JSON list of C-alpha atoms and ligand atoms in Angstrom, two decimals:
[
{"chain": "A", "resi": 1, "resn": "UNK", "atom": "CA", "xyz": [11.37, -18.24, 7.08]},
{"chain": "A", "resi": 2, "resn": "UNK", "atom": "CA", "xyz": [7.55, -18.29, 7.09]},
{"chain": "A", "resi": 3, "resn": "UNK", "atom": "CA", "xyz": [5.72, -18.48, 3.79]},
{"chain": "A", "resi": 4, "resn": "UNK", "atom": "CA", "xyz": [4.43, -15.23, 2.29]},
{"chain": "A", "resi": 5, "resn": "UNK", "atom": "CA", "xyz": [0.98, -14.15, 3.41]},
{"chain": "A", "resi": 6, "resn": "UNK", "atom": "CA", "xyz": [-1.88, -13.54, 1.02]},
{"chain": "A", "resi": 7, "resn": "UNK", "atom": "CA", "xyz": [-1.18, -9.81, 1.37]},
{"chain": "A", "resi": 8, "resn": "UNK", "atom": "CA", "xyz": [2.47, -10.24, 0.30]},
{"chain": "A", "resi": 9, "resn": "UNK", "atom": "CA", "xyz": [1.19, -12.13, -2.72]},
{"chain": "A", "resi": 10, "resn": "UNK", "atom": "CA", "xyz": [-1.29, -9.35, -3.52]},
{"chain": "A", "resi": 11, "resn": "UNK", "atom": "CA", "xyz": [1.47, -6.74, -3.18]},
{"chain": "A", "resi": 12, "resn": "UNK", "atom": "CA", "xyz": [3.76, -8.83, -5.42]},
{"chain": "A", "resi": 13, "resn": "UNK", "atom": "CA", "xyz": [1.05, -8.87, -8.10]},
{"chain": "A", "resi": 14, "resn": "UNK", "atom": "CA", "xyz": [0.56, -12.64, -7.90]},
{"chain": "A", "resi": 15, "resn": "UNK", "atom": "CA", "xyz": [-3.12, -12.18, -7.07]},
{"chain": "A", "resi": 16, "resn": "UNK", "atom": "CA", "xyz": [-4.71, -9.53, -9.30]},
{"chain": "A", "resi": 17, "resn": "UNK", "atom": "CA", "xyz": [-6.24, -6.88, -7.03]},
{"chain": "A", "resi": 18, "resn": "UNK", "atom": "CA", "xyz": [-7.41, -3.34, -7.75]},
{"chain": "A", "resi": 19, "resn": "UNK", "atom": "CA", "xyz": [-5.54, -0.87, -5.59]},
{"chain": "A", "resi": 20, "resn": "UNK", "atom": "CA", "xyz": [-7.57, 2.11, -4.42]},
{"chain": "A", "resi": 21, "resn": "UNK", "atom": "CA", "xyz": [-4.32, 3.77, -3.43]},
{"chain": "A", "resi": 22, "resn": "UNK", "atom": "CA", "xyz": [-0.64, 2.80, -3.52]},
{"chain": "A", "resi": 23, "resn": "UNK", "atom": "CA", "xyz": [2.68, 4.41, -2.87]},
{"chain": "A", "resi": 24, "resn": "UNK", "atom": "CA", "xyz": [6.20, 3.24, -2.17]},
{"chain": "A", "resi": 25, "resn": "UNK", "atom": "CA", "xyz": [5.32, 2.19, 1.38]},
{"chain": "A", "resi": 26, "resn": "UNK", "atom": "CA", "xyz": [1.75, 0.86, 1.33]},
{"chain": "A", "resi": 27, "resn": "UNK", "atom": "CA", "xyz": [-1.19, -0.32, -0.74]},
{"chain": "A", "resi": 28, "resn": "UNK", "atom": "CA", "xyz": [-4.94, -0.10, -0.16]},
{"chain": "A", "resi": 29, "resn": "UNK", "atom": "CA", "xyz": [-7.61, -2.42, -1.51]},
{"chain": "A", "resi": 30, "resn": "UNK", "atom": "CA", "xyz": [-11.15, -3.54, -0.66]},
{"chain": "A", "resi": 31, "resn": "UNK", "atom": "CA", "xyz": [-11.62, -6.18, 2.02]},
{"chain": "A", "resi": 32, "resn": "UNK", "atom": "CA", "xyz": [-12.98, -9.38, 0.47]},
{"chain": "A", "resi": 33, "resn": "UNK", "atom": "CA", "xyz": [-15.31, -9.86, 3.46]},
{"chain": "A", "resi": 34, "resn": "UNK", "atom": "CA", "xyz": [-16.58, -6.33, 4.13]},
{"chain": "A", "resi": 35, "resn": "UNK", "atom": "CA", "xyz": [-17.94, -5.56, 7.59]},
{"chain": "A", "resi": 36, "resn": "UNK", "atom": "CA", "xyz": [-19.25, -2.17, 6.47]},
{"chain": "A", "resi": 37, "resn": "UNK", "atom": "CA", "xyz": [-20.42, -0.68, 3.14]},
{"chain": "A", "resi": 38, "resn": "UNK", "atom": "CA", "xyz": [-16.99, 0.91, 2.85]},
{"chain": "A", "resi": 39, "resn": "UNK", "atom": "CA", "xyz": [-14.27, -1.42, 4.11]},
{"chain": "A", "resi": 40, "resn": "UNK", "atom": "CA", "xyz": [-10.72, -1.23, 2.80]},
{"chain": "A", "resi": 41, "resn": "UNK", "atom": "CA", "xyz": [-7.39, -2.51, 4.05]},
{"chain": "A", "resi": 42, "resn": "UNK", "atom": "CA", "xyz": [-4.25, -0.40, 4.27]},
{"chain": "A", "resi": 43, "resn": "UNK", "atom": "CA", "xyz": [-1.25, -2.69, 4.11]},
{"chain": "A", "resi": 44, "resn": "UNK", "atom": "CA", "xyz": [2.44, -1.81, 4.36]},
{"chain": "A", "resi": 45, "resn": "UNK", "atom": "CA", "xyz": [4.59, -3.29, 1.61]},
{"chain": "A", "resi": 46, "resn": "UNK", "atom": "CA", "xyz": [7.09, -4.27, 4.30]},
{"chain": "A", "resi": 47, "resn": "UNK", "atom": "CA", "xyz": [5.52, -7.20, 6.18]},
{"chain": "A", "resi": 48, "resn": "UNK", "atom": "CA", "xyz": [5.30, -6.93, 9.98]},
{"chain": "A", "resi": 49, "resn": "UNK", "atom": "CA", "xyz": [3.33, -9.95, 11.27]},
{"chain": "A", "resi": 50, "resn": "UNK", "atom": "CA", "xyz": [1.39, -8.02, 13.88]},
{"chain": "A", "resi": 51, "resn": "UNK", "atom": "CA", "xyz": [1.40, -4.65, 15.59]},
{"chain": "A", "resi": 52, "resn": "UNK", "atom": "CA", "xyz": [3.05, -6.02, 18.73]},
{"chain": "A", "resi": 53, "resn": "UNK", "atom": "CA", "xyz": [6.05, -7.03, 16.57]},
{"chain": "A", "resi": 54, "resn": "UNK", "atom": "CA", "xyz": [6.64, -3.45, 15.44]},
{"chain": "A", "resi": 55, "resn": "UNK", "atom": "CA", "xyz": [9.71, -1.69, 16.82]},
{"chain": "A", "resi": 56, "resn": "UNK", "atom": "CA", "xyz": [10.89, 1.90, 16.90]},
{"chain": "A", "resi": 57, "resn": "UNK", "atom": "CA", "xyz": [12.45, 1.17, 13.50]},
{"chain": "A", "resi": 58, "resn": "UNK", "atom": "CA", "xyz": [8.87, 0.94, 12.18]},
{"chain": "A", "resi": 59, "resn": "UNK", "atom": "CA", "xyz": [7.74, 4.26, 13.64]},
{"chain": "A", "resi": 60, "resn": "UNK", "atom": "CA", "xyz": [7.91, 6.22, 10.41]},
{"chain": "A", "resi": 61, "resn": "UNK", "atom": "CA", "xyz": [6.08, 3.48, 8.50]},
{"chain": "A", "resi": 62, "resn": "UNK", "atom": "CA", "xyz": [3.32, 3.27, 11.10]},
{"chain": "A", "resi": 63, "resn": "UNK", "atom": "CA", "xyz": [2.91, 7.04, 11.05]},
{"chain": "A", "resi": 64, "resn": "UNK", "atom": "CA", "xyz": [2.73, 6.90, 7.27]},
{"chain": "A", "resi": 65, "resn": "UNK", "atom": "CA", "xyz": [-0.13, 4.38, 7.44]},
{"chain": "A", "resi": 66, "resn": "UNK", "atom": "CA", "xyz": [-2.09, 6.66, 9.77]},
{"chain": "A", "resi": 67, "resn": "UNK", "atom": "CA", "xyz": [-1.56, 9.73, 7.60]},
{"chain": "A", "resi": 68, "resn": "UNK", "atom": "CA", "xyz": [-2.54, 7.77, 4.51]},
{"chain": "A", "resi": 69, "resn": "UNK", "atom": "CA", "xyz": [-5.68, 6.51, 6.27]},
{"chain": "A", "resi": 70, "resn": "UNK", "atom": "CA", "xyz": [-6.87, 10.12, 6.33]},
{"chain": "A", "resi": 71, "resn": "UNK", "atom": "CA", "xyz": [-5.85, 10.60, 2.71]},
{"chain": "A", "resi": 72, "resn": "UNK", "atom": "CA", "xyz": [-7.66, 7.43, 1.61]},
{"chain": "A", "resi": 73, "resn": "UNK", "atom": "CA", "xyz": [-10.73, 8.42, 3.63]},
{"chain": "A", "resi": 74, "resn": "UNK", "atom": "CA", "xyz": [-10.79, 11.70, 1.67]},
{"chain": "A", "resi": 75, "resn": "UNK", "atom": "CA", "xyz": [-10.40, 9.77, -1.62]},
{"chain": "A", "resi": 76, "resn": "UNK", "atom": "CA", "xyz": [-13.42, 7.67, -0.63]},
{"chain": "A", "resi": 77, "resn": "UNK", "atom": "CA", "xyz": [-15.39, 10.70, 0.58]},
{"chain": "A", "resi": 78, "resn": "UNK", "atom": "CA", "xyz": [-15.71, 9.36, 4.12]},
{"chain": "A", "resi": 79, "resn": "UNK", "atom": "CA", "xyz": [-13.26, 11.65, 5.96]},
{"chain": "A", "resi": 80, "resn": "UNK", "atom": "CA", "xyz": [-15.95, 12.93, 8.35]},
{"chain": "A", "resi": 81, "resn": "UNK", "atom": "CA", "xyz": [-16.77, 9.49, 9.76]},
{"chain": "A", "resi": 82, "resn": "UNK", "atom": "CA", "xyz": [-14.67, 6.36, 9.59]},
{"chain": "A", "resi": 83, "resn": "UNK", "atom": "CA", "xyz": [-13.27, 3.78, 11.94]},
{"chain": "A", "resi": 84, "resn": "UNK", "atom": "CA", "xyz": [-9.76, 2.29, 11.91]},
{"chain": "A", "resi": 85, "resn": "UNK", "atom": "CA", "xyz": [-9.19, -1.16, 13.39]},
{"chain": "A", "resi": 86, "resn": "UNK", "atom": "CA", "xyz": [-6.03, -3.21, 13.89]},
{"chain": "A", "resi": 87, "resn": "UNK", "atom": "CA", "xyz": [-6.53, -6.79, 15.03]},
{"chain": "A", "resi": 88, "resn": "UNK", "atom": "CA", "xyz": [-3.45, -8.02, 16.86]},
{"chain": "A", "resi": 89, "resn": "UNK", "atom": "CA", "xyz": [-3.21, -11.80, 17.28]},
{"chain": "A", "resi": 90, "resn": "UNK", "atom": "CA", "xyz": [-5.57, -14.67, 16.61]},
{"chain": "A", "resi": 91, "resn": "UNK", "atom": "CA", "xyz": [-7.34, -14.07, 19.94]},
{"chain": "A", "resi": 92, "resn": "UNK", "atom": "CA", "xyz": [-8.30, -10.62, 18.70]},
{"chain": "A", "resi": 93, "resn": "UNK", "atom": "CA", "xyz": [-9.52, -11.92, 15.35]},
{"chain": "A", "resi": 94, "resn": "UNK", "atom": "CA", "xyz": [-6.37, -11.45, 13.25]},
{"chain": "A", "resi": 95, "resn": "UNK", "atom": "CA", "xyz": [-6.38, -13.94, 10.40]},
{"chain": "A", "resi": 96, "resn": "UNK", "atom": "CA", "xyz": [-3.70, -12.54, 8.08]},
{"chain": "A", "resi": 97, "resn": "UNK", "atom": "CA", "xyz": [-0.36, -12.11, 9.83]},
{"chain": "A", "resi": 98, "resn": "UNK", "atom": "CA", "xyz": [0.80, -9.13, 7.83]},
{"chain": "A", "resi": 99, "resn": "UNK", "atom": "CA", "xyz": [-0.04, -5.97, 9.78]},
{"chain": "A", "resi": 100, "resn": "UNK", "atom": "CA", "xyz": [-2.89, -3.98, 8.24]},
{"chain": "A", "resi": 101, "resn": "UNK", "atom": "CA", "xyz": [-5.39, -1.28, 9.10]},
{"chain": "A", "resi": 102, "resn": "UNK", "atom": "CA", "xyz": [-9.09, -1.84, 8.46]},
{"chain": "A", "resi": 103, "resn": "UNK", "atom": "CA", "xyz": [-10.77, 1.41, 7.38]},
{"chain": "A", "resi": 104, "resn": "UNK", "atom": "CA", "xyz": [-14.55, 1.16, 7.65]},
{"chain": "A", "resi": 105, "resn": "UNK", "atom": "CA", "xyz": [-17.27, 3.70, 6.96]},
{"chain": "A", "resi": 106, "resn": "UNK", "atom": "CA", "xyz": [-20.83, 4.31, 5.82]},
{"chain": "A", "resi": 107, "resn": "UNK", "atom": "CA", "xyz": [-22.15, 2.31, 8.72]},
{"chain": "A", "resi": 108, "resn": "UNK", "atom": "CA", "xyz": [-23.80, 3.46, 11.94]},
{"chain": "A", "resi": 109, "resn": "UNK", "atom": "CA", "xyz": [-21.17, 2.76, 14.58]},
{"chain": "A", "resi": 110, "resn": "UNK", "atom": "CA", "xyz": [-22.33, 2.58, 18.16]},
{"chain": "A", "resi": 111, "resn": "UNK", "atom": "CA", "xyz": [-21.58, 5.79, 20.03]},
{"chain": "A", "resi": 112, "resn": "UNK", "atom": "CA", "xyz": [-18.86, 5.54, 22.61]},
{"chain": "A", "resi": 113, "resn": "UNK", "atom": "CA", "xyz": [-18.46, 1.81, 22.06]},
{"chain": "A", "resi": 114, "resn": "UNK", "atom": "CA", "xyz": [-16.12, -0.40, 20.10]},
{"chain": "A", "resi": 115, "resn": "UNK", "atom": "CA", "xyz": [-18.66, -2.98, 18.98]},
{"chain": "A", "resi": 116, "resn": "UNK", "atom": "CA", "xyz": [-20.89, -2.71, 15.95]},
{"chain": "B", "resi": 1, "resn": "DGP", "atom": "P1", "xyz": [-7.78, -9.65, 10.02]},
{"chain": "B", "resi": 1, "resn": "DGP", "atom": "O1", "xyz": [-8.89, -10.49, 10.56]},
{"chain": "B", "resi": 1, "resn": "DGP", "atom": "O2", "xyz": [-7.60, -8.36, 10.82]},
{"chain": "B", "resi": 1, "resn": "DGP", "atom": "O3", "xyz": [-6.48, -10.41, 9.87]},
{"chain": "B", "resi": 1, "resn": "DGP", "atom": "O4", "xyz": [-8.25, -9.18, 8.59]},
{"chain": "B", "resi": 1, "resn": "DGP", "atom": "C1", "xyz": [-7.92, -9.83, 7.42]},
{"chain": "B", "resi": 1, "resn": "DGP", "atom": "C2", "xyz": [-8.91, -9.36, 6.38]},
{"chain": "B", "resi": 1, "resn": "DGP", "atom": "O5", "xyz": [-8.35, -9.67, 5.11]},
{"chain": "B", "resi": 1, "resn": "DGP", "atom": "C3", "xyz": [-10.27, -10.04, 6.42]},
{"chain": "B", "resi": 1, "resn": "DGP", "atom": "O6", "xyz": [-11.26, -9.07, 6.74]},
{"chain": "B", "resi": 1, "resn": "DGP", "atom": "C4", "xyz": [-10.50, -10.58, 5.02]},
{"chain": "B", "resi": 1, "resn": "DGP", "atom": "C5", "xyz": [-9.40, -9.95, 4.21]},
{"chain": "B", "resi": 1, "resn": "DGP", "atom": "N1", "xyz": [-8.83, -10.80, 3.18]},
{"chain": "B", "resi": 1, "resn": "DGP", "atom": "C6", "xyz": [-8.30, -12.03, 3.37]},
{"chain": "B", "resi": 1, "resn": "DGP", "atom": "N2", "xyz": [-7.85, -12.53, 2.20]},
{"chain": "B", "resi": 1, "resn": "DGP", "atom": "C7", "xyz": [-8.10, -11.57, 1.27]},
{"chain": "B", "resi": 1, "resn": "DGP", "atom": "C8", "xyz": [-7.86, -11.50, -0.13]},
{"chain": "B", "resi": 1, "resn": "DGP", "atom": "O7", "xyz": [-7.32, -12.40, -0.76]},
{"chain": "B", "resi": 1, "resn": "DGP", "atom": "N3", "xyz": [-8.26, -10.35, -0.77]},
{"chain": "B", "resi": 1, "resn": "DGP", "atom": "C9", "xyz": [-8.83, -9.32, -0.08]},
{"chain": "B", "resi": 1, "resn": "DGP", "atom": "N4", "xyz": [-9.17, -8.25, -0.82]},
{"chain": "B", "resi": 1, "resn": "DGP", "atom": "N5", "xyz": [-9.07, -9.36, 1.23]},
{"chain": "B", "resi": 1, "resn": "DGP", "atom": "C10", "xyz": [-8.72, -10.48, 1.90]}
]
């Protein structure tokens, strides 16, 4: 059994963190190293190491995260323009192996591109 990730410890309340949103399936809090003026993480309570490990059993949970991304964007007042990112694997920049969505906004994103 691998040791709990920092996100499992945040969810367990071991590391005090202000939740912007929480429900029975996920929590949302600010990224400690923001890449945009608005940058929050949406993290399922149930740990899946990375997106490629998800199975059809996780379909409802993954759909929930997407729906809540829109809800959280509305809470933050950024529903007209935000970007969602999932890093899958160290080669793609994933550093915390507990699946999460990055929700970023209030930054000029390049049009039609994925960088910047
Ligand atoms: P990723 O590279 O996709 O695995 O993103 C992990 C993000 O998690 C990274 O942007 C920094 C953030 N992060 C890591 N540790 C903590 C923490 O203890 N608190 C918060 N709020 N964010 C963290």
